[in-house]
Amino acid sequence: MTTTTVPEDPREIVHIYRWDLDKTYIKTEFETWQGLLRTAFQKPEDKTNIPGAVSLLREICQHRDDERVVVTFVSGSPTQMRDRLLRKFELDGIKPDLLVLKPIVQNILKGRFRAVKGQVGYKLGALLDVRNFTTTAAETLFGDDAEMDAFIYSMYADIVAGRMDRDLLRSILVEAEVYASPMQRILAFADAIEPHDTVGRIFINLEGRTPPGRFLPFGARVVPIVNYFQAALVLWSDGVLALDGVVRVAAGMLARDQYGLFEFANSFQDLLRRRVLGSDALERLQQEAEEVDFSILPSQLADRFVDRVRALAPRTNVDARQFDETMPDYLEILRSDRALKQRVTEVPRRLF
Amino acid sequence: MPADLTIAIDATGGYGAPSAVVEAVGELSRTAAAGTYYALVGPHDWIAEVLVRTRHNPEKIAVISSDQPIDRACELIAAGEADALVTAGNPAAVVAAAQARFQMVPSIDRAALATVFPTWDSNGGEQFSLILDVGASFRASAEHLVQFAQMGVQYARIVTGHAEPSVALLSSSPDPLHGPDEVTRAVELLSNTPLNFVGTVDGYQVPRGGIDVIVCEGFAGDLTTKVIEGFADAAFEMAENAYHRKFAYKMGLKLLLPGLRKIRRAVDFEEYGGAPLLGFDKVVIVADPRSSPRAFANAVKLAAKSVRSDLPSQIAAATS
């Protein structure tokens, strides 16, 4: 049933990283026609990365010779952009195993205009499509707040874990106004999946600065972030990334993206404040920092970072929010999202 | 001038706290220039709860946990960890905290809150005057009024660019011999300074403009500015009610709307941010407790501008 697969390789897949592209990996503006056109015609060398994305991708792709890490990109960009995007990856030194793009022109030609903008049917279908049905490798997902990545990724996590039954899945797809043919495809994929709870963290880059609290209904699995230093810290606390990997991500952001001590310390405090990390992460950081080579960072930066983070830490110990197997109420999330959009578009009647 | 700039903000001050404060800081953080940071000071959990529901850039915001936010913010500034304080807290408490942590600038022994307010000249053009003190303390001696005048003139030079701003004392009469003792004595003292002192003005003259700096004790200044703000608010509320009541009023107001909106903006205290507390060697901005997020954001911007222009040193240089 799989129509798109990652290239064959005899090595065991130990981790799969699934990325969105626009506003997750590269900066894109598609809210206006002007921005959309600029994006479409932008040369690969002119496309700007989200700070830390390339450094983090390089770090998470590190693995032993007999193991394999898979990186897939599923994007809402049109298929016509494939060559430019592959060239962009080449410039960044990234080799994704798979790049899936949206058949926007086909949708227009078939008169399926809702599918041009809608993401649920396309992206959920594509994620299930590219998944090896029997994989037990851990998955980490990266998306953004521009569309419905948190919703789609979270649904994907529940489908592959076997937590979502067929009737509920169908009701959600109907509520999300997914066309009949992608709906049938998604249901067929869901039926064929051998359930494994493989999805760990779902990172949502808050490029649009959506309040992080809007993602609380999705549970602790979904982690809103404002930079990839935060993602690196969470992956380090989960044991996926070593501390020296976090240091290299930070060094990349220092060198290329004008990040400094305050941005890093405030980012750490933000994770503590939202209980993505607990106070134990701070203790662990201090212990591990003694054994890490910080020579790629400016002198004293690491010490100053630890001091500042300690100074900003909550006075009482906090525990990180724990993963919960309870499914989010997807139907309620869709309805409240719609109600919120309506409230935002209502203009208050005031004379002055 | 510091390369990086950190504004400490009391998250608990004002009637809309912490939401109005956090919303303002959230908005500012999203557009902040490189090197500009905000420290939200107050009870950690209280701030965190609001922040998580607010659009913001956490890279620019540190939350400093404290049950005494004004004192803690002053401590941070004194320790060089922040550059300015913005608060909508009680002015007396702010002055007390500042006195405990900061130095007064030479030749000044009483701080004053200064605020700008809109006036109209004889041709109907918009102007602004500066009034101080508007509530740092209730009473002031003649010597204090002279110090207020010196600080006000220097601040007006920075704000308006006038080399020699005119300065007057607020009194019960334009006749300098009729008024409270401290005012008549201050008239005498100010007449012997190089300032462009033009005498006394009464309340009627205040909104009519023509004077750059009006000096008074805190009680009178606070009362004067609140009457001006309250009168403007009441007038616009009446217009709003009339608009919804009668078709003829609605049509008339519609025709006048562009002009009325311009006046509304001019008299809107939220446009002016907050009042700098002059006299200390650090920047302190006191915002109105009724401040909306927009007013609070303007107060924070005023703090940043005051630090960048090194306001305390300029006041010190002019008064010593």
XYZ file of C-alpha atoms in Angstrom:
672
model
C 0.000 0.000 0.000
C 2.937 2.343 0.623
C 3.398 4.519 -2.424
C 6.387 6.491 -1.183
C 9.150 4.921 0.806
C 12.573 5.808 2.066
C 15.459 4.214 0.127
C 16.301 0.610 1.040
C 19.194 0.045 3.457
C 20.057 -3.102 5.421
C 21.011 -1.188 8.561
C 18.559 -0.998 11.430
C 16.593 2.248 11.646
C 17.030 3.579 15.186
C 15.268 6.917 14.901
C 13.050 8.691 12.396
C 12.865 12.490 12.288
C 9.928 13.864 10.375
C 10.120 17.531 9.463
C 7.865 20.105 7.936
C 9.689 22.563 5.702
C 8.199 26.074 5.562
C 8.505 27.989 8.860
C 9.995 24.858 10.453
C 13.227 24.469 8.504
C 13.247 27.555 6.276
C 11.779 30.999 6.819
C 8.816 31.453 4.507
C 6.085 34.000 4.201
C 2.970 32.699 2.548
C 0.313 34.779 4.321
C 0.353 37.323 1.487
C 0.380 36.873 -2.297
C 3.566 38.921 -2.397
C 5.259 36.597 0.090
C 3.968 33.533 -1.725
C 5.369 34.726 -5.047
C 8.672 35.698 -3.462
C 8.952 32.216 -1.933
C 8.100 30.528 -5.213
C 10.777 32.365 -7.175
C 13.438 32.635 -4.467
C 16.765 31.073 -5.383
C 17.917 28.224 -3.093
C 20.913 30.276 -1.934
C 18.591 33.139 -0.901
C 16.372 30.987 1.299
C 17.011 31.564 5.011
C 17.007 28.805 7.592
C 15.191 28.973 10.889
C 17.971 29.614 13.478
C 19.535 26.368 14.645
C 17.588 24.074 12.287
C 20.593 23.021 10.213
C 22.854 22.567 13.269
C 20.239 20.458 15.028
C 19.596 18.320 11.951
C 23.307 17.654 11.629
C 23.489 16.647 15.293
C 20.514 14.311 15.265
C 21.796 12.615 12.123
C 24.934 11.457 13.979
C 24.778 7.694 14.503
C 26.856 4.528 14.648
C 27.959 2.955 11.351
C 25.740 -0.091 11.775
C 22.649 1.992 12.541
C 20.524 4.274 10.511
C 18.716 7.532 11.229
C 15.999 8.538 8.770
C 15.051 12.136 7.997
C 11.889 12.807 6.022
C 10.340 16.089 4.984
C 6.604 16.371 4.323
C 5.801 19.860 3.137
C 2.831 21.864 1.882
C 5.070 23.450 -0.778
C 4.103 22.595 -4.378
C 5.791 19.690 -6.174
C 7.179 22.178 -8.706
C 9.633 23.401 -6.056
C 11.367 20.037 -5.636
C 14.579 20.922 -7.514
C 15.040 24.224 -5.702
C 14.476 22.586 -2.338
C 16.846 19.712 -3.052
C 19.459 22.274 -4.038
C 18.820 24.131 -0.767
C 19.398 20.909 1.216
C 22.589 20.343 -0.728
C 23.812 23.848 0.152
C 23.026 23.158 3.827
C 24.857 19.824 3.737
C 21.666 17.922 4.600
C 20.641 14.690 2.870
C 16.979 13.961 3.609
C 15.883 10.393 2.934
C 12.577 11.568 1.558
C 10.955 14.816 0.441
C 7.190 14.783 -0.075
C 5.574 17.877 -1.605
C 1.946 18.829 -2.158
C 0.294 18.344 -5.565
C -1.219 21.822 -5.525
C -1.600 22.191 -9.307
C -3.369 18.810 -9.570
C -5.754 19.871 -6.802
C -6.578 23.085 -8.661
C -7.085 21.247 -11.952
C -9.439 18.804 -10.230
C -11.348 21.738 -8.693
C -10.473 20.639 -5.127
C -9.831 24.163 -3.892
C -10.367 23.316 -0.217
C -7.476 20.854 -0.493
C -5.158 23.612 -1.765
C -5.267 25.341 1.611
C -6.298 22.455 3.844
C -3.513 20.464 5.458
C -5.145 17.694 7.477
C -6.044 15.382 4.573
C -2.798 15.926 2.706
C -0.301 15.867 5.536
C -1.834 13.118 7.649
C -2.189 10.988 4.521
C 1.421 11.660 3.521
C 2.783 10.868 7.004
C 0.932 7.563 7.090
C 1.927 6.878 3.501
C 5.659 7.273 4.092
C 5.593 5.235 7.285
C 6.791 1.686 7.183
C 3.786 -0.132 8.644
C 5.782 -2.314 11.002
C 8.434 0.140 12.145
C 9.229 0.237 15.815
C 11.864 2.975 15.514
C 11.296 6.030 17.674
C 9.953 9.058 15.817
C 10.419 12.756 16.550
C 8.364 15.294 14.627
C 9.056 18.923 13.804
C 6.408 21.377 12.649
C 5.262 24.947 13.172
C 2.317 27.018 14.300
C 1.349 28.386 10.878
C -1.044 25.610 9.988
C -2.241 22.581 11.903
C 0.982 20.666 12.461
C 0.399 20.059 16.183
C -3.063 18.682 15.420
C -1.948 16.513 12.500
C 1.205 15.201 14.197
C -0.659 14.445 17.389
C -3.322 12.539 15.453
C -0.583 10.667 13.609
C 0.985 9.702 16.969
C -2.333 8.371 18.251
C -3.119 6.494 15.031
C 0.238 4.705 14.883
C -0.018 3.862 18.589
C -3.405 2.258 17.925
C -5.169 4.613 20.331
C -7.643 6.036 17.834
C -10.510 3.874 16.596
C -11.863 4.044 13.061
C -15.142 5.824 13.948
C -13.420 8.587 15.850
C -10.866 9.016 13.084
C -13.647 9.319 10.507
C -15.556 11.885 12.659
C -12.431 14.010 13.046
C -11.704 13.905 9.312
C -15.316 14.904 8.563
C -15.115 17.784 11.065
C -11.811 18.865 9.459
C -13.581 18.941 6.049
C -11.266 16.410 4.416
C -12.376 15.298 0.924
C -13.717 11.741 0.517
C -10.804 10.238 -1.420
C -7.987 11.321 0.963
C -10.266 10.300 3.837
C -10.624 6.773 2.440
C -6.872 6.644 1.932
C -6.147 7.697 5.530
C -8.663 5.171 6.888
C -7.084 2.421 4.792
C -3.591 3.304 6.036
C -4.847 3.384 9.624
C -6.451 -0.048 9.185
C -3.206 -1.529 7.885
C -0.924 -0.187 10.608
C 0.581 -2.510 13.184
C 0.299 -0.349 16.313
C 3.495 0.788 18.010
C 3.717 3.839 20.249
C 6.712 5.210 18.396
C 6.168 8.966 18.409
C 8.071 10.793 21.135
C 8.299 14.548 21.045
C 6.446 16.740 18.615
C 8.214 20.095 18.352
C 6.221 23.079 17.131
C 8.284 26.088 16.073
C 6.326 29.177 17.149
C 7.254 31.207 14.096
C 3.928 33.076 14.352
C 4.452 33.490 18.122
C 1.220 31.688 18.955
C 0.805 31.607 22.751
C 2.340 28.308 23.902
C -0.690 27.673 26.104
C -2.740 27.043 22.966
C -0.912 23.710 22.652
C -1.573 22.525 26.208
C -4.640 20.452 25.154
C -2.275 18.229 23.140
C -0.433 17.129 26.296
C 3.254 16.960 27.145
C 4.182 15.239 23.876
C 3.732 18.499 21.949
C 6.446 21.009 22.815
C 6.158 24.557 21.444
C 9.621 26.042 20.901
C 10.953 29.397 19.718
C 14.362 28.179 18.590
C 16.182 24.914 18.013
C 18.376 25.386 21.069
C 15.191 24.646 23.037
C 14.542 21.537 20.927
C 18.149 20.425 21.496
C 17.747 20.868 25.271
C 14.569 18.791 25.329
C 16.162 16.053 23.213
C 19.144 16.115 25.582
C 16.849 15.780 28.613
C 15.094 12.857 26.848
C 18.478 11.167 26.295
C 18.303 11.473 22.492
C 21.114 14.015 22.173
C 24.358 14.363 24.155
C 25.195 17.661 25.843
C 28.075 18.316 23.458
C 25.506 18.133 20.642
C 23.489 20.864 22.389
C 26.698 22.895 22.688
C 27.331 22.574 18.942
C 23.755 23.691 18.174
C 24.293 26.716 20.440
C 27.659 27.459 18.825
C 26.039 27.448 15.391
C 23.367 29.877 16.538
C 25.974 32.131 18.154
C 27.983 32.268 14.971
C 25.195 32.611 12.411
C 22.091 33.938 14.116
C 23.234 36.600 16.617
C 22.167 34.574 19.626
C 23.816 35.273 22.961
C 23.845 34.421 26.637
C 20.500 36.097 27.428
C 18.645 34.400 24.577
C 19.964 30.977 25.623
C 19.333 31.490 29.357
C 15.857 32.931 28.772
C 15.056 30.023 26.444
C 16.063 27.561 29.165
C 13.989 29.436 31.738
C 11.017 29.359 29.365
C 11.192 25.548 29.245
C 11.354 25.384 33.052
C 8.489 27.868 33.354
C 6.288 25.759 31.081
C 7.439 22.594 32.873
C 8.781 21.077 29.671
C 11.937 20.561 31.716
C 12.000 19.985 35.454
C 14.436 21.269 38.060
C 16.337 17.961 37.758
C 17.404 19.045 34.245
C 19.221 21.969 35.810
C 21.076 19.690 38.222
C 21.956 17.299 35.396
C 23.131 20.182 33.245
C 25.489 21.353 35.949
C 26.902 17.847 36.488
C 27.369 17.045 32.799
C 28.779 20.484 32.039
C 31.892 19.567 34.011
C 32.779 16.881 31.465
C 31.951 18.668 28.232
C 34.403 20.502 26.016
C 33.151 24.070 25.673
C 36.123 25.333 23.695
C 33.943 26.056 20.643
C 32.016 28.622 22.697
C 33.357 32.058 23.659
C 35.344 32.062 26.892
C 33.262 31.691 30.084
C 29.968 31.589 28.169
C 29.025 28.129 29.445
C 29.756 29.065 33.081
C 27.841 32.306 32.745
C 24.975 30.420 31.132
C 24.743 27.919 34.000
C 24.985 30.748 36.574
C 22.284 32.758 34.880
C 19.974 29.787 34.433
C 20.386 28.964 38.128
C 19.605 32.567 39.047
C 16.457 32.504 36.911
C 15.247 29.094 38.112
C 12.023 28.893 40.130
C 12.646 28.992 43.875
C 10.867 25.711 44.472
C 11.577 22.489 42.571
C 9.334 21.837 39.595
C 8.684 18.515 37.890
C 8.404 18.277 34.134
C 4.934 17.484 32.797
C 4.713 13.765 32.107
C 3.565 12.070 28.908
C -0.046 11.066 29.181
C -1.627 8.311 27.117
C -4.982 10.098 27.156
C -5.847 11.324 23.684
C -6.534 14.999 23.159
C -10.167 15.828 22.369
C -9.530 16.489 18.688
C -13.125 17.393 17.854
C -13.225 19.965 20.653
C -9.849 21.385 19.541
C -11.145 21.853 15.994
C -14.333 23.531 17.214
C -12.597 25.894 19.641
C -10.050 26.777 16.979
C -12.860 27.785 14.649
C -14.629 29.756 17.387
C -11.374 31.580 18.195
C -10.845 32.535 14.543
C -14.379 33.911 14.424
C -13.838 35.972 17.586
C -10.632 37.428 16.159
C -12.370 38.536 12.957
C -15.243 40.268 14.809
C -14.567 44.021 15.017
C -15.800 45.773 18.191
C -18.189 48.665 17.516
C -16.534 51.722 19.101
C -16.684 55.221 17.708
C -13.303 56.424 18.980
C 25.277 53.925 27.220
C 24.886 50.170 27.705
C 25.280 47.955 24.634
C 22.518 45.657 25.854
C 19.463 47.062 27.501
C 17.320 45.346 30.121
C 14.140 46.974 31.354
C 12.863 45.639 34.688
C 9.083 45.699 34.786
C 6.922 45.366 37.859
C 4.338 42.815 36.744
C 2.047 43.484 39.701
C 1.417 47.225 39.300
C -1.798 48.720 37.932
C -5.463 47.729 37.901
C -5.014 45.360 34.953
C -1.989 43.506 36.338
C -0.569 41.157 35.506
C -2.456 40.678 32.202
C -2.038 44.247 30.886
C 1.651 44.316 31.839
C 2.456 40.873 30.460
C 0.533 41.548 27.252
C 2.494 44.779 26.730
C 5.823 43.080 27.338
C 4.788 40.176 25.108
C 4.051 42.559 22.261
C 7.320 44.459 22.776
C 9.349 41.240 22.957
C 8.130 40.203 19.515
C 9.503 43.332 17.879
C 12.418 44.097 20.211
C 15.676 45.249 18.682
C 18.734 43.031 19.110
C 20.188 43.523 22.580
C 16.932 44.672 24.204
C 15.555 42.473 26.988
C 12.734 42.594 29.518
C 12.740 41.314 33.093
C 9.225 40.725 34.402
C 9.421 40.968 38.169
C 6.723 39.502 40.414
C 5.331 36.223 41.721
C 6.655 33.535 39.349
C 3.576 31.337 38.998
C 1.264 34.304 38.535
C 3.366 35.678 35.679
C 3.970 32.236 34.135
C 0.242 31.557 34.009
C -0.428 34.728 32.022
C 2.680 34.496 29.870
C 1.763 31.046 28.571
C -1.506 32.490 27.201
C 0.215 35.513 25.638
C 1.931 35.960 22.283
C 5.536 36.691 23.164
C 9.155 35.942 22.404
C 10.583 34.188 25.482
C 14.138 34.721 24.226
C 13.720 38.368 25.219
C 11.952 37.868 28.545
C 13.275 36.720 31.908
C 10.877 36.231 34.803
C 12.356 37.312 38.120
C 10.439 35.781 40.971
C 9.707 38.184 43.822
C 6.957 39.092 46.263
C 8.367 42.634 46.483
C 8.746 43.426 42.782
C 9.525 47.141 43.044
C 12.276 46.563 45.618
C 13.650 43.587 43.679
C 13.661 45.539 40.407
C 15.533 48.404 42.076
C 18.012 45.861 43.440
C 18.598 44.486 39.931
C 19.190 47.998 38.609
C 21.546 48.890 41.450
C 23.482 45.663 40.768
C 23.784 46.554 37.077
C 21.601 43.637 35.955
C 18.881 45.941 34.609
C 18.935 49.506 33.325
C 15.521 50.932 34.127
C 12.348 50.279 36.084
C 8.797 50.598 34.771
C 5.980 50.255 37.255
C 2.353 51.218 37.653
C 2.709 50.796 41.392
C 2.026 53.397 44.062
C 4.359 56.372 43.427
C 5.170 56.723 47.135
C 6.313 53.087 47.275
C 8.360 53.585 44.110
C 10.060 56.670 45.543
C 10.813 54.826 48.805
C 12.338 51.847 46.949
C 14.358 54.134 44.675
C 15.609 56.147 47.661
C 16.809 52.955 49.324
C 18.791 51.724 46.287
C 19.718 54.702 44.094
C 21.583 57.966 44.555
C 19.971 61.360 44.062
C 21.676 63.431 41.379
C 23.886 66.243 42.826
C 22.008 69.379 44.012
C 18.655 67.583 44.050
C 17.153 66.252 47.234
C 13.549 65.619 46.183
C 12.452 63.493 43.221
C 9.595 64.580 40.973
C 7.331 62.825 38.507
C 7.095 64.639 35.197
C 4.475 64.095 32.549
C 3.582 65.708 29.263
C 0.031 66.759 28.436
C -1.586 68.233 25.327
C -2.417 71.929 25.028
C -3.657 74.149 22.214
C -2.130 77.404 21.078
C -4.170 80.428 19.965
C -4.216 79.143 16.377
C -5.713 75.810 17.461
C -2.481 73.937 16.860
C -1.472 70.992 19.050
C 1.262 71.579 21.595
C 2.623 69.804 24.596
C 3.555 71.030 28.032
C 5.446 69.317 30.776
C 4.123 69.339 34.309
C 5.936 68.253 37.453
C 5.588 67.030 40.152
C 2.503 64.886 39.510
C 2.645 62.717 42.593
C 6.117 61.633 43.700
C 5.301 63.428 46.970
C 2.352 65.532 48.196
C 3.989 68.716 49.421
C 7.072 70.647 48.304
C 9.034 73.552 49.751
C 10.073 76.595 47.694
C 13.565 75.076 47.331
C 12.072 71.819 46.064
C 9.976 73.716 43.518
C 13.146 75.349 42.220
C 14.799 71.939 41.880
C 11.709 70.662 40.039
C 11.965 73.608 37.667
C 15.631 72.881 36.939
C 14.952 69.197 36.260
C 11.810 69.959 34.247
C 13.584 72.451 32.020
C 16.342 69.968 31.248
C 13.844 67.189 30.526
C 11.852 69.555 28.273
C 15.057 70.390 26.375
C 15.524 66.660 25.682
C 11.883 66.033 24.772
C 11.121 69.173 22.726
C 14.538 70.274 21.548
C 13.896 73.858 22.809
C 17.129 75.405 24.078
C 15.347 77.716 26.541
C 11.966 76.283 27.511
C 9.671 78.655 29.366
C 8.863 77.691 32.950
C 6.041 78.802 35.248
C 4.773 77.962 38.711
C 1.215 76.728 39.158
C -0.631 78.943 41.596
C -4.113 80.209 42.437
C -3.595 83.347 40.386
C -1.436 84.705 37.563
C -0.385 87.383 40.033
C 2.902 86.104 41.525
C 2.203 87.801 44.855
C -1.049 85.899 45.411
C -0.602 82.252 46.242
C 0.692 79.839 48.878
C 3.810 80.960 50.761
C 6.081 78.330 49.220
C 4.997 79.445 45.725
C 5.559 83.176 46.316
C 8.949 82.333 47.857
C 9.778 80.067 44.865
C 8.863 82.968 42.514
C 11.537 85.022 44.220
C 14.130 82.240 44.003
C 13.377 81.349 40.380
C 13.570 85.005 39.308
C 17.230 84.867 40.300
C 18.101 81.815 38.166
C 19.166 81.771 34.504
C 16.002 79.799 33.658
C 13.410 81.324 31.311
C 10.994 81.850 34.231
C 7.758 83.598 33.192
C 5.913 83.807 36.549
C 2.821 81.982 37.756
C -0.162 80.455 35.943
C -3.534 79.390 37.300
C -5.549 76.270 36.471
C -7.437 78.020 33.678
C -4.201 78.669 31.822
C -2.839 75.113 32.099
C -4.667 73.491 29.135
C -4.457 76.687 27.045
C -0.753 76.212 26.453
C 2.041 78.706 25.906
C 4.210 77.429 28.775
C 6.693 74.604 28.249
C 7.187 73.570 31.875
C 4.689 73.970 34.704
C 6.004 73.366 38.209
C 3.895 72.491 41.228
C 3.759 70.292 44.303
C 2.748 66.651 43.780
C -0.769 66.939 45.151
C -1.707 69.828 42.833
C 0.018 68.282 39.819
C -1.686 64.928 40.261
C -5.058 66.639 40.615
C -4.518 68.861 37.560
C -3.509 66.056 35.185
C -6.308 63.771 36.389
C -8.920 66.517 35.876
C -7.675 67.047 32.308
C -7.718 63.295 31.561
C -11.061 62.750 33.279
C -12.700 65.669 31.483
C -11.512 64.431 28.087
C -12.674 60.865 28.805
C -16.085 62.065 29.990
C -16.552 64.280 26.917
C -15.775 61.422 24.541
C -18.001 59.016 26.441
C -20.850 61.513 26.141
C -20.217 61.748 22.403
C -20.178 57.958 22.120
C -23.518 57.707 23.953
C -25.038 60.442 21.801
C -23.869 58.640 18.674
C -25.896 55.561 19.571
C -28.966 57.534 20.711
C -30.094 59.806 17.850
C -29.753 59.572 14.103
C -29.005 63.311 13.774
C -26.196 63.057 16.365
C -24.849 60.035 14.542
C -24.680 61.909 11.239
C -23.125 64.982 12.842
C -20.515 62.966 14.678
C -19.736 60.947 11.546
C -18.913 64.189 9.740
C -16.709 65.346 12.612
C -15.114 61.951 13.216
C -11.677 62.515 11.620
C -11.149 65.688 13.652
C -12.545 64.170 16.832
C -10.289 61.142 16.495
C -7.303 63.450 16.175
C -8.294 65.246 19.377
C -8.942 61.902 21.061
C -5.420 60.778 20.242
C -3.966 64.053 21.489
C -5.699 63.879 24.879
C -5.234 60.136 25.308
C -2.862 59.673 28.267
C -1.994 56.203 26.941
C -0.048 57.849 24.114
C 2.429 59.403 26.531
C 3.537 56.223 28.223
C 4.392 57.082 31.769
C 5.983 59.706 33.924
C 9.745 59.649 34.467
C 10.750 59.960 38.098
C 13.401 62.668 37.851
C 16.119 63.203 40.429
C 17.652 59.726 40.746
C 20.779 58.440 39.042
C 18.735 55.639 37.424
C 15.790 55.630 35.053
C 12.411 55.013 36.685
C 9.126 55.361 34.799
C 5.846 55.380 36.683
C 2.860 54.377 34.563
C -0.745 55.239 35.321
C -2.438 52.406 37.237
C -5.257 52.468 34.650
C -2.727 51.661 31.910
C -3.863 49.384 29.122
C -1.280 47.165 27.381
C -0.728 49.966 24.834
C -0.099 52.578 27.545
C 2.212 50.196 29.353
C 4.131 49.423 26.183
C 4.586 53.169 25.624
C 5.919 53.510 29.177
C 8.472 50.749 28.502
C 9.476 52.452 25.246
C 9.927 55.720 27.153
C 12.184 53.894 29.636
C 14.321 52.498 26.812
C 14.570 55.948 25.220
C 15.520 57.528 28.559
C 18.309 54.976 29.113
C 19.590 55.379 25.559
C 19.697 59.180 25.996
C 21.243 58.783 29.477
C 18.569 60.970 31.067
C 19.906 60.878 34.666
C 23.341 62.133 33.595
C 21.790 64.895 31.516
C 19.658 65.997 34.479
C 22.714 65.842 36.732
C 24.803 67.913 34.308
C 22.112 70.603 34.077
C 21.416 70.921 37.787
C 24.894 70.709 39.312
